[in-house]
XYZ file of C-alpha atoms in Angstrom:
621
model
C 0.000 0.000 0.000
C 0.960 3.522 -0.927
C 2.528 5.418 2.248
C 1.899 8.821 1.533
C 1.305 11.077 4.274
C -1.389 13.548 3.632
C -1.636 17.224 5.483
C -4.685 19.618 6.379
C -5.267 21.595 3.553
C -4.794 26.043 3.719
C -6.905 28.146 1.672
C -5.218 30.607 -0.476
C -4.584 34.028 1.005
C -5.608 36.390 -1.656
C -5.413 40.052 -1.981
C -7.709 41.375 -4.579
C -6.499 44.118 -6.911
C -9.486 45.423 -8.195
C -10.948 42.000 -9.152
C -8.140 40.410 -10.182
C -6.935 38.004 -7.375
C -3.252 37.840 -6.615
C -1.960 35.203 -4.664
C 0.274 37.031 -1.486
C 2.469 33.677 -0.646
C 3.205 33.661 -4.509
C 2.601 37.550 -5.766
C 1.025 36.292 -8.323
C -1.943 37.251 -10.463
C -4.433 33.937 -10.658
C -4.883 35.109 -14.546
C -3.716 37.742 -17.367
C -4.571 41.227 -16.163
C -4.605 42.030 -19.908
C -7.603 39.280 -20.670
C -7.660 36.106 -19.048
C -10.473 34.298 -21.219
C -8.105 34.806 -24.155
C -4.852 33.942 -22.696
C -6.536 30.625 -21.444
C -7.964 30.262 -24.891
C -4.234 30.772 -26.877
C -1.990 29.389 -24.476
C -4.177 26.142 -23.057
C -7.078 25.135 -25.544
C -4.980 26.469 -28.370
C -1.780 24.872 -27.606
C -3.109 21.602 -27.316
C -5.218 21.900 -30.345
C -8.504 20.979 -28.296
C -11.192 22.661 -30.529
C -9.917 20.514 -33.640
C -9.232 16.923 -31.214
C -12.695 17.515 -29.560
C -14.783 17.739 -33.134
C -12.671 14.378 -34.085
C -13.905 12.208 -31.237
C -16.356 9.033 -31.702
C -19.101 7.928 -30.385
C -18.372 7.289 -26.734
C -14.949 8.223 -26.589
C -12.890 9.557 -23.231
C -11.389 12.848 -23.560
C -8.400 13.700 -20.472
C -7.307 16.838 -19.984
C -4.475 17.499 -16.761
C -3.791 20.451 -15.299
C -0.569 21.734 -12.356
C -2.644 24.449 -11.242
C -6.711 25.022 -10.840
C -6.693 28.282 -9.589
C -10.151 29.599 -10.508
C -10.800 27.195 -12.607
C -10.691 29.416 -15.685
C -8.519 26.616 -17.758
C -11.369 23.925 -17.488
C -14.278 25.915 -17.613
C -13.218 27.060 -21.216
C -11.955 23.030 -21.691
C -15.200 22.149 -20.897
C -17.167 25.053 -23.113
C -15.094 24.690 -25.759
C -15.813 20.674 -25.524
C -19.580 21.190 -25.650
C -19.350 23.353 -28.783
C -17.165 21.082 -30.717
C -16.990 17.368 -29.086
C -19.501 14.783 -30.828
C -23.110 14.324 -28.538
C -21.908 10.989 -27.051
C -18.674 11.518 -26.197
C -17.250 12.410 -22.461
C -15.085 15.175 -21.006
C -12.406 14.420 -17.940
C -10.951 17.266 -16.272
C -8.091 16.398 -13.846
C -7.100 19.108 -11.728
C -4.202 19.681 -8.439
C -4.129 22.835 -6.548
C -2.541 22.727 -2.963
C -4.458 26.153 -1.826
C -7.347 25.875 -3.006
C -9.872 29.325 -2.631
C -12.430 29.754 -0.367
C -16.614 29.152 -1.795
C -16.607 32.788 -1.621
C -13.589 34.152 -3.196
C -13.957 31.540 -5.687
C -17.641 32.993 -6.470
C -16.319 36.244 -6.651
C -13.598 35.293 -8.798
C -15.941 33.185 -11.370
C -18.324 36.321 -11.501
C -15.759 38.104 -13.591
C -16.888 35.832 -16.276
C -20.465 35.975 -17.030
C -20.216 33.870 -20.556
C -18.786 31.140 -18.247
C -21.941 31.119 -15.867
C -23.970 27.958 -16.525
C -20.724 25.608 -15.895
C -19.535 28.317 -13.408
C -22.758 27.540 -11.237
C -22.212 23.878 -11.518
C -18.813 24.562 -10.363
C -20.091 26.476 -7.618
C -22.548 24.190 -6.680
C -20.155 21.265 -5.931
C -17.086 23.081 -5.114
C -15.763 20.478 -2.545
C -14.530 21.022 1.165
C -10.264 22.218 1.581
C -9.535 18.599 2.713
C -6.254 16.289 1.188
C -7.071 14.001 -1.634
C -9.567 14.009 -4.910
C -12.890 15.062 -4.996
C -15.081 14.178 -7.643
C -17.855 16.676 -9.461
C -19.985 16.907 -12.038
C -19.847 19.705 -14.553
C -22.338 18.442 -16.595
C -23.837 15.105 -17.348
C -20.396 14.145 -19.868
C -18.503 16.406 -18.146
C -16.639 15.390 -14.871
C -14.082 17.168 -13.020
C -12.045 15.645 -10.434
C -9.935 18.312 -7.957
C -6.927 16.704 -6.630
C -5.987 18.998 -3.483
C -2.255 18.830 -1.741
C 1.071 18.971 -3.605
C 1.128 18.399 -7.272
C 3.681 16.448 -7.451
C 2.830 13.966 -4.501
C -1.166 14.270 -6.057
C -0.277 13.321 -9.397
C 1.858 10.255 -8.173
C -1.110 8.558 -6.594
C -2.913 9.396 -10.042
C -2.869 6.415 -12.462
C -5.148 7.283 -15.616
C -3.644 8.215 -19.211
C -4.062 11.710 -19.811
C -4.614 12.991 -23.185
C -3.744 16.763 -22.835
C -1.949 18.777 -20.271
C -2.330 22.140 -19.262
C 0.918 23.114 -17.452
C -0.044 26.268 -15.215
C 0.538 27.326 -12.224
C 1.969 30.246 -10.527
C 5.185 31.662 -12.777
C 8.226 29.280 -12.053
C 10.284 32.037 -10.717
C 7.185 32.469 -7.889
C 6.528 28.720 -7.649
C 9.737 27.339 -7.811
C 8.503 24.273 -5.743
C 6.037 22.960 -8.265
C 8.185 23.126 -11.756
C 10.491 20.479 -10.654
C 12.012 17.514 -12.474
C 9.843 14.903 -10.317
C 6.560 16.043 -11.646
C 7.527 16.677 -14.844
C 8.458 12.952 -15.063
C 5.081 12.247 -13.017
C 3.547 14.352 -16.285
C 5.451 11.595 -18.345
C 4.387 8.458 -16.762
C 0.450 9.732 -17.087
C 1.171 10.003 -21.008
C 0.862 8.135 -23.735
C 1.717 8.006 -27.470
C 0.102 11.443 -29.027
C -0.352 13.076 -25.295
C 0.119 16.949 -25.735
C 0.838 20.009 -23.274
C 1.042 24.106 -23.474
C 2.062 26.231 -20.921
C 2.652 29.758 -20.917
C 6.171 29.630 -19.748
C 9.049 29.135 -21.869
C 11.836 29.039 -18.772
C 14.383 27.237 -20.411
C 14.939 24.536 -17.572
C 11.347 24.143 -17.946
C 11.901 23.193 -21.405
C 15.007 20.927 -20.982
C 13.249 19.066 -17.864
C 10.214 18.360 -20.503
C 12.207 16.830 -23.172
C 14.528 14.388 -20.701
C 11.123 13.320 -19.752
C 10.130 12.469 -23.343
C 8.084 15.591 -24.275
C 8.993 17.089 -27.782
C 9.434 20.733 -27.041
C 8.336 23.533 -29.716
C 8.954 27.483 -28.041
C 5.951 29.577 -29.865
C 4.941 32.997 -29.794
C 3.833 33.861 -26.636
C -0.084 35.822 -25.752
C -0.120 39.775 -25.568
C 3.054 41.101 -23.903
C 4.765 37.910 -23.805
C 7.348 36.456 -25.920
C 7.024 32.632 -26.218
C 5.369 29.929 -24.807
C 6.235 26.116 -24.569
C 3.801 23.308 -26.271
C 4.872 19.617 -26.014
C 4.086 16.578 -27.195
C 4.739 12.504 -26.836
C 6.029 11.674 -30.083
C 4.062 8.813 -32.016
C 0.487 9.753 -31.844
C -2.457 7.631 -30.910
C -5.986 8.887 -30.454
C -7.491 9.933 -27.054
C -8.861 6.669 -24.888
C -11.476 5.063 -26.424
C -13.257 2.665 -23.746
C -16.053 -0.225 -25.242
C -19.544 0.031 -25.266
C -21.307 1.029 -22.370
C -20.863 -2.409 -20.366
C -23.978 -4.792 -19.500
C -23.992 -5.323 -15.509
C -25.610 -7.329 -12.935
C -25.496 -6.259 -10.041
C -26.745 -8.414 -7.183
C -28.620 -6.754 -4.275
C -30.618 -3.554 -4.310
C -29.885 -1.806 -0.907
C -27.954 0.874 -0.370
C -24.688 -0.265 -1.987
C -26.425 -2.016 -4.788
C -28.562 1.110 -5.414
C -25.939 3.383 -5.680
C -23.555 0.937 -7.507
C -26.785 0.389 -10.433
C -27.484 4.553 -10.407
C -23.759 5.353 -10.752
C -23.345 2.838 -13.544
C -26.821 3.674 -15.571
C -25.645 7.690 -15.515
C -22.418 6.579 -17.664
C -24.702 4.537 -20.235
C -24.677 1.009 -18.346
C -27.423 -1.381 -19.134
C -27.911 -2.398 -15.064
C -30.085 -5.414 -13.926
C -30.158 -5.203 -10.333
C -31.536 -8.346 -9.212
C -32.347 -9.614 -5.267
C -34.823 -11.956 -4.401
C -36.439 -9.208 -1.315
C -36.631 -6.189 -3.350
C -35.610 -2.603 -2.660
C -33.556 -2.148 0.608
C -35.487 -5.086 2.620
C -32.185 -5.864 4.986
C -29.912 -3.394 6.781
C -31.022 -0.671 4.687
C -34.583 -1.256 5.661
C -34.553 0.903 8.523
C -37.036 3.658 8.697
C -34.568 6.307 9.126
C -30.785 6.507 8.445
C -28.226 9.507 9.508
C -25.978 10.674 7.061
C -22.473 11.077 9.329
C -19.032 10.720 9.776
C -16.320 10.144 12.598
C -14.205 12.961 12.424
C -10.040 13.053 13.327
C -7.115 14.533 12.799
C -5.159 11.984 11.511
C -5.482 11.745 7.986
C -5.007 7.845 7.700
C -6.365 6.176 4.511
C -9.370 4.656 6.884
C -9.779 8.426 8.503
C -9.634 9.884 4.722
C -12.338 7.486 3.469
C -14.582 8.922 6.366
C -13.879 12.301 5.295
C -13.919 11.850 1.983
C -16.918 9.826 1.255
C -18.701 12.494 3.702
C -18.407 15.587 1.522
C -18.955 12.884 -1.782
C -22.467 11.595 -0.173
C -23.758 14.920 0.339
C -22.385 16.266 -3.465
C -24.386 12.404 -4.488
C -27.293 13.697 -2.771
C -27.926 17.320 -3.586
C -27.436 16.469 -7.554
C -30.163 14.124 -7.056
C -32.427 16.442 -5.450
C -32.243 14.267 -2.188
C -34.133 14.438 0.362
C -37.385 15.748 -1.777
C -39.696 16.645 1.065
C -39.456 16.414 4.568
C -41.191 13.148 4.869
C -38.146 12.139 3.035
C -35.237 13.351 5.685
C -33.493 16.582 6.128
C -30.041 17.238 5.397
C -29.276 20.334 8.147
C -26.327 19.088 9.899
C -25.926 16.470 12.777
C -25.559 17.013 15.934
C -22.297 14.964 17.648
C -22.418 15.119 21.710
C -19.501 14.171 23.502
C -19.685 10.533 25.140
C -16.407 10.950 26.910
C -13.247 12.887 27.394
C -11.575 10.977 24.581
C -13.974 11.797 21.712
C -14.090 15.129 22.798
C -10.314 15.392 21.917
C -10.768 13.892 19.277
C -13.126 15.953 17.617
C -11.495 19.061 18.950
C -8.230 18.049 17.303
C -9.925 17.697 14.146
C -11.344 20.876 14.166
C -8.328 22.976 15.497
C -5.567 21.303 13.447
C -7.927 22.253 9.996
C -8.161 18.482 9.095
C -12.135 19.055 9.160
C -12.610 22.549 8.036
C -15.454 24.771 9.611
C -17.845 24.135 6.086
C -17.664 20.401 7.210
C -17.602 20.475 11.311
C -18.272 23.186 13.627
C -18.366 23.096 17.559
C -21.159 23.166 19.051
C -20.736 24.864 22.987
C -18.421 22.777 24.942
C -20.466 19.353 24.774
C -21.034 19.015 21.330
C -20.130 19.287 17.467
C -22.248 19.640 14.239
C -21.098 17.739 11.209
C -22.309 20.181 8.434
C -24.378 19.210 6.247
C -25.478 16.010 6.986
C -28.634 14.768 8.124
C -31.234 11.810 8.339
C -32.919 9.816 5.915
C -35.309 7.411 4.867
C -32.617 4.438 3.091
C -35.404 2.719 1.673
C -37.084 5.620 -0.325
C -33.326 6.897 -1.284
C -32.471 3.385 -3.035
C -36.116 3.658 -4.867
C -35.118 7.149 -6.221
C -31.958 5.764 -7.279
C -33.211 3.241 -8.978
C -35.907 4.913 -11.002
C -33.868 5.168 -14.495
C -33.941 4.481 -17.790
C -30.871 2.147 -17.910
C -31.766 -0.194 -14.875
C -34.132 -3.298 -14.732
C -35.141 -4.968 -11.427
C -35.500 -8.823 -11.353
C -36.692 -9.925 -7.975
C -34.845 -13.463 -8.321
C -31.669 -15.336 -6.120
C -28.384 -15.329 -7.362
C -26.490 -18.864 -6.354
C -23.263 -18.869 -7.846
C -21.057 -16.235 -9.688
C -18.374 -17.174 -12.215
C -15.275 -15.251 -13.494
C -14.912 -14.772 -17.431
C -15.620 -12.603 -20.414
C -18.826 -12.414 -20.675
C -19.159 -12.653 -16.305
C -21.725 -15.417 -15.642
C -24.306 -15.684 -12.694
C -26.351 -19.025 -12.253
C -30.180 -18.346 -10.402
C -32.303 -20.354 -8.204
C -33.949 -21.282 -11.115
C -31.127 -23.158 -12.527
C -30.439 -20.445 -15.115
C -27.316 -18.854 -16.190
C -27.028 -14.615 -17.045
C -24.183 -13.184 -18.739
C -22.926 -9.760 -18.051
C -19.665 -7.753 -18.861
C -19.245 -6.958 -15.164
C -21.116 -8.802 -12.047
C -21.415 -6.354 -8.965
C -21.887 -8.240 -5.701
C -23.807 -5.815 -3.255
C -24.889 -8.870 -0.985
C -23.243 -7.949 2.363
C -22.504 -10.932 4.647
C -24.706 -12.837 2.418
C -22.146 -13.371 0.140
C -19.999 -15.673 1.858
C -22.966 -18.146 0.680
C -21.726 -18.203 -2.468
C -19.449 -20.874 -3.648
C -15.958 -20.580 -3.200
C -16.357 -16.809 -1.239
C -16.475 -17.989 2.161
C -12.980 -16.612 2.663
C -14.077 -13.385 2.894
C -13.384 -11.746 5.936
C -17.002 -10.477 7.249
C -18.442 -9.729 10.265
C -22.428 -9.716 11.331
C -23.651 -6.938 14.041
C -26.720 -6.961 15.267
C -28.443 -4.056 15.755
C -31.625 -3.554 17.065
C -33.468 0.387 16.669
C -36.572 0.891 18.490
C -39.356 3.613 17.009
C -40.686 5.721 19.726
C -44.152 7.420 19.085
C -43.833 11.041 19.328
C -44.946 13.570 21.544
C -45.733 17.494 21.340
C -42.375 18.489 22.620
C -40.217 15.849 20.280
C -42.162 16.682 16.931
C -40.128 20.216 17.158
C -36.643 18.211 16.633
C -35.101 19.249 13.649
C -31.653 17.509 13.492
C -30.552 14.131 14.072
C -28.427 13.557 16.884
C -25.644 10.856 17.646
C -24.090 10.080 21.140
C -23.489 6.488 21.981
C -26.369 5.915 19.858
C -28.620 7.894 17.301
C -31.877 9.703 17.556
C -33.333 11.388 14.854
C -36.297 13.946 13.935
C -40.081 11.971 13.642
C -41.140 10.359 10.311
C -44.236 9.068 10.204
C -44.751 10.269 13.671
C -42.244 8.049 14.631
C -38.829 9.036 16.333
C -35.914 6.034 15.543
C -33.759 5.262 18.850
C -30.875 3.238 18.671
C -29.020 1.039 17.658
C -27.499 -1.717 19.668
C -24.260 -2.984 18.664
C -23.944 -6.404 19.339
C -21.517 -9.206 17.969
C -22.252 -12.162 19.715
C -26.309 -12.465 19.144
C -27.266 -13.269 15.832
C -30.834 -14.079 16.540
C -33.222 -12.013 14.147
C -36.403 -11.712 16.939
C -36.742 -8.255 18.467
C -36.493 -7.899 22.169
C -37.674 -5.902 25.370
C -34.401 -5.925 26.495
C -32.708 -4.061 23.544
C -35.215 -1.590 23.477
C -34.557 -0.787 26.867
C -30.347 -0.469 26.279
C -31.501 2.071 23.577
C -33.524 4.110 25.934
C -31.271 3.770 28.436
C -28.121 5.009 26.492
C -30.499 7.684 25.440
C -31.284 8.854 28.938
C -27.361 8.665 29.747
C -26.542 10.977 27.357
C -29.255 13.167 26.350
C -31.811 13.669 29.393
C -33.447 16.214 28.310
C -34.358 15.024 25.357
C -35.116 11.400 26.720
C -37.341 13.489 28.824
C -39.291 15.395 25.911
C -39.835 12.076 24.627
C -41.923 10.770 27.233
C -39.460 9.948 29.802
C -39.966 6.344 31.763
C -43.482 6.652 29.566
C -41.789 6.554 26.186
C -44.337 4.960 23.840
C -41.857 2.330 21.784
C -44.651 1.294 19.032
C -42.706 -0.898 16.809
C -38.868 -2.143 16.327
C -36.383 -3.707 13.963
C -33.417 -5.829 13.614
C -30.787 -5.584 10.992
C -27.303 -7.081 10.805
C -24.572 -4.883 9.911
C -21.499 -6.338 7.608
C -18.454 -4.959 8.022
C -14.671 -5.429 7.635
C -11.747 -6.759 9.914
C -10.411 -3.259 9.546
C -13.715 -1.552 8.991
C -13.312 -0.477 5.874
C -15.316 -1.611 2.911
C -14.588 -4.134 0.452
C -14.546 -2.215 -2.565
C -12.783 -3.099 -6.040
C -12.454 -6.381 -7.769
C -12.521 -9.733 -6.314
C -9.489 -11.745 -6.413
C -9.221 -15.455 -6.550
C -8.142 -16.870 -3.982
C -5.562 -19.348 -5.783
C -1.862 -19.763 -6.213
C -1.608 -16.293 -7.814
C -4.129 -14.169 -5.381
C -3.296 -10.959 -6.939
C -4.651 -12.150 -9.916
C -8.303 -10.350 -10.460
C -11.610 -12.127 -11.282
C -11.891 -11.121 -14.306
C -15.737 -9.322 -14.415
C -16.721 -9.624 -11.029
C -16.608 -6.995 -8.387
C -17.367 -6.509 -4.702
C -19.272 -3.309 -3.172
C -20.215 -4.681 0.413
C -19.175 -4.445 4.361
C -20.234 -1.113 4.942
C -21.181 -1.357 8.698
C -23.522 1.604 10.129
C -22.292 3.749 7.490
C -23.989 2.431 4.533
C -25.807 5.813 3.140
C -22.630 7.679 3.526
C -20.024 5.424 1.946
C -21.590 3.834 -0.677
C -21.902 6.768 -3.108
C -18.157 7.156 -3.178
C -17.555 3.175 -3.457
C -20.050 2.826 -6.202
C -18.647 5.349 -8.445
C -15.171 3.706 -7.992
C -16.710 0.703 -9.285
C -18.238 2.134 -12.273
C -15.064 4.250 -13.475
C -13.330 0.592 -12.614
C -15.859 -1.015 -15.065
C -16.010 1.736 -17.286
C -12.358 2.311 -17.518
C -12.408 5.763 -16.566
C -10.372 8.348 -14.293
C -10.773 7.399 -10.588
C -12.296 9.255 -8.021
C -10.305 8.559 -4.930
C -6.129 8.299 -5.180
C -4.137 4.980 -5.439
C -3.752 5.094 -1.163
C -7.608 4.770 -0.793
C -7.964 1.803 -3.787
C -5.352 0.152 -1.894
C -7.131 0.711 1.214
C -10.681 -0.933 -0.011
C -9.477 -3.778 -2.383
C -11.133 -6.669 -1.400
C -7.210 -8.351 -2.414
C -5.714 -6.227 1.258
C -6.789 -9.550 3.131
C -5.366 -12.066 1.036
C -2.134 -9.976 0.753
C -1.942 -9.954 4.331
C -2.380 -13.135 5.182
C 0.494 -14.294 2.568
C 2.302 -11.662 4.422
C 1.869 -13.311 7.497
C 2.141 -16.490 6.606
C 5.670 -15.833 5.462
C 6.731 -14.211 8.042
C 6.294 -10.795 6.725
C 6.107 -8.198 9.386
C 5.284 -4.074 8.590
């Protein structure tokens, strides 16, 4: 596994002259005084000859476009205007972009306004312009145009990167301001991400720029520069080949239709999929059956690849769920933050660290007085009604029917109860624990929790609540009248049957930590009118299995070819699975990731046969 260490993230310090914004730790204009929008245009999209490659593209062909430096985004807004006048109907736009201070929502607004022609994808920008943490953020521009921010050094971003890129834009501040980022090591990073017929402009024409291009493999051409300045550099890898073409949308079956499976189907049918989602219950009938959900995280400081996939597939959840117009109504859920109250002297460090080292910035966690946090942003929901939205589209079909067996090979073949076989490209197995009743995947390493939530009738104080709130448990805002208490946590019941005595532990732990609330609930005459048991599946290491599924043969690095795990979630499941499922569609679909080479490490299913060869052998880290 990659051992990068990743760093809170600073916002850029900006002094605005007029409304130009100059960078004060670089002195540096953010773009041309003299006319930005043209600059971009000669220097970027001209210099890589974008408006003539974009009108050549086929039918479902992958466009890449890198850039050093996002800034304002200027560069790929006009990459992605200029795309949507010239590119063919069907084919798809991927902006890659690193900046290590990013700007803030509102200087960023007030930078973008300076370009009214720019407004439609400048809104979209604006709309999911992700959170200052470490790592890559994926966003939609438009529905065949996604951008992915990578925040942190460019060099150290660009090495956890591992898509081709077709075109580079080479910006950043000037070399004799930014000396840091125009080094040898990410030119060569540039290299390694290119292919046969890759190109790249920049405005500089520093001659050790230059020379560090070509002993990377670029083939340097100095041209005349835009407005005052002299030259410019364009490069290209000699021995052209056309941009990425990946097949035909794919055919999938994926198997389950909770959360995960939900989420894996939606974020596969929006890139052209064919998706039969097939599970012999229906729609979210298991663990993400509850009546109400909360959409959380667990917030640190220490940005390890299991604290970065909490953080990360936070702000991704919430981007997920506001582009889908999620919750609809308030008898759907609310998304207005969650409240987090201190159980204990340790947590409260904990969450205090986060917030004062700038690990969690203030748009993702603020306090709350001395006993509590919010997590902005997130809220409750109803799981079941969010898979059914998700599932409503034109490119998925829902077979309620049992999968028995899956089997590796091109096409991917599942055998049903009914003795039949279906082919697919790709097989997604959503299943949770239940898929260690397939044959030959009892290896995996699963857990079962039980957990029991008890719905509480509610009362003329409680139907005020607004906000969910978590403590050693959860209790969230009525629906349906009802107010959902819980969950117990326990590992060494799996009985299904509800009990008296769970619903008391959740009251209990309820009156422990919020009283007064317990007490606006009815007190020691709390009205429990229904409960439910789920089982949670999660991880040795609590992470989800997420990626392909290896064999587990002589050669257990080897992948199944076609089949794919999405699964072990835990209590989590509505805010990890957006993030997992798209990495399994751009995994299917062959396109640009949206997390960094650290966090695929961290949730291929393959970690757990790796380290048990490791220990087997001897192998210590």
């Amino acid at each position: 596994m990659t051992t990068t260490i990743f760093a809170p993230i600073l916002p850029a310090d900006l002094d605005w002259q007029g409304d130009i914004p100059v960078a004060r730790d670089y002195d540096d204009p953010y773009f041309s005084r003299q006319d930005g929008i043209a600059e971009s245009r000669y220097v970027f999209l001209n210099g890589n000859r974008l408006p003539e490659r974009f009108s050549t593209l086929s039918s479902g062909q992958l466009f890449v476009v890198g850039e050093t430096g996002f800034g304002t985004g200027l560069n790929c807004l006009l990459a992605a205007q200029c795309f949507l006048q010239t590119a063919p109907p069907q084919a798809h736009l991927h902006l890659v972009s690193v900046e290590k201070h990013p700007l803030t929502l509102k200087d960023m607004r007030t930078a973008l306004a300076h370009w009214p022609e720019l407004a439609s994808l400048a809104n979209a920008l604006l709309t999911e312009y992700p959170p200052a943490t470490p790592g890559q953020h994926r966003l939609k521009l438009h529905p065949r145009i996604s951008l992915t921010l990578l925040y942190g050094e460019a060099e150290q971003c660009w090495s956890l990167f591992q898509h081709p890129v077709d075109a580079w834009f080479l910006d950043g501040f000037a070399p004799a301001c930014n000396p840091d980022m125009w080094q040898p090591a990410l030119f060569a990073e540039m290299a390694r991400l290119s292919r046969p017929g890759t190109t790249l402009a920049t405005f500089t024409a520093a001659g050790f720029v230059r020379r560090g291009l070509q002993e990377s493999g670029f083939v340097m051409n100095k041209n005349k520069g835009f407005g005052h300045k002299r030259h410019m550099l364009t490069g290209e890898i000699p021995h052209g080949s056309p941009a990425s073409c990946p097949a035909d949308s794919p055919s999938v079956i994926v198997v389950g239709a909770g959360l995960a499976g939900a989420t894996t189907a939606r974020a596969l049918a929006e890139r052209g999929c064919k998706v039969t989602v097939m599970d012999p219950d229906g729609i979210a009938q298991h663990a993400s059956g509850n009546l109400a959900g909360v959409v959380y995280s667990t917030p640190s400081a220490h940005l390890t690849p299991q604290n970065r996939f909490y953080q990360q597939s936070y702000s991704h959840a919430l981007r997920w769920l506001a582009r889908q117009a999620f919750p609809r109504d308030k008898s759907d859920g609310q998304l207005n933050g969650v409240v987090q109250h201190y159980v204990d002297d340790k947590q409260q460090e904990k969450l205090t660290q986060a917030l004062e080292t700038g690990a969690w910035p203030s748009s993702l966690l603020i306090a709350q007085g001395e006993h509590a946090a919010e997590l902005v942003g997130g809220g409750y929901l109803r799981p079941a009604r969010w898979c059914q939205h998700l599932l409503d589209h034109d490119n998925i079909r829902i077979e309620k029917i049992s999968v028995t067996a899956v089997h590796e090979g091109q096409p991917a073949t599942v055998t049903l109860d009914n003795g039949q076989s279906r082919h697919a490209d790709a097989i997604v197995l959503c299943t949770a624990a239940n898929t260690t009743t397939l044959p030959g995947l009892q290896w995996l390493p699963l857990k079962l929790i039980r957990g029991q939530v008890s719905y509480c009738q509610a009362t003329e104080a409680s139907r005020l609540w607004q906000q969910a709130q978590c403590h050693g448990g959860y209790l969230t805002p009525a629906l349906d009248d009802l107010h959902c208490v819980g969950a117990t946590f326990d590992l060494h019941n799996d009985s299904p049957v509800t009990s008296e005595k769970d619903d008391q532990a959740n009251l209990a732990q309820l009156e422990r930590y919020l009283p007064r609330l317990w007490l606006e609930l009815g007190g020691q005459q709390i009205n429990i009118v229904d409960r439910r048991v789920a089982f949670r599946c999660q991880s040795l290491d609590f992470l989800p299995l997420c990626g392909p599924l290896p064999v587990a043969t002589e050669n257990p690095h080897r992948p199944a070819t076609g089949l794919y795990l999405n699964l072990a979630h835990g209590s989590r499941g509505i805010t990890g699975t957006p993030l997992c499922a798209d990495l399994i569609a751009d995994l299917i679909c062959k396109h640009p990731l949206p997390v960094d080479q650290q966090l695929v490490d961290a949730l291929a299913p393959e970690r757990f046969i790796v380290r048990k060869r490791k220990k087997q052998s001897g192998w210590t880290p």
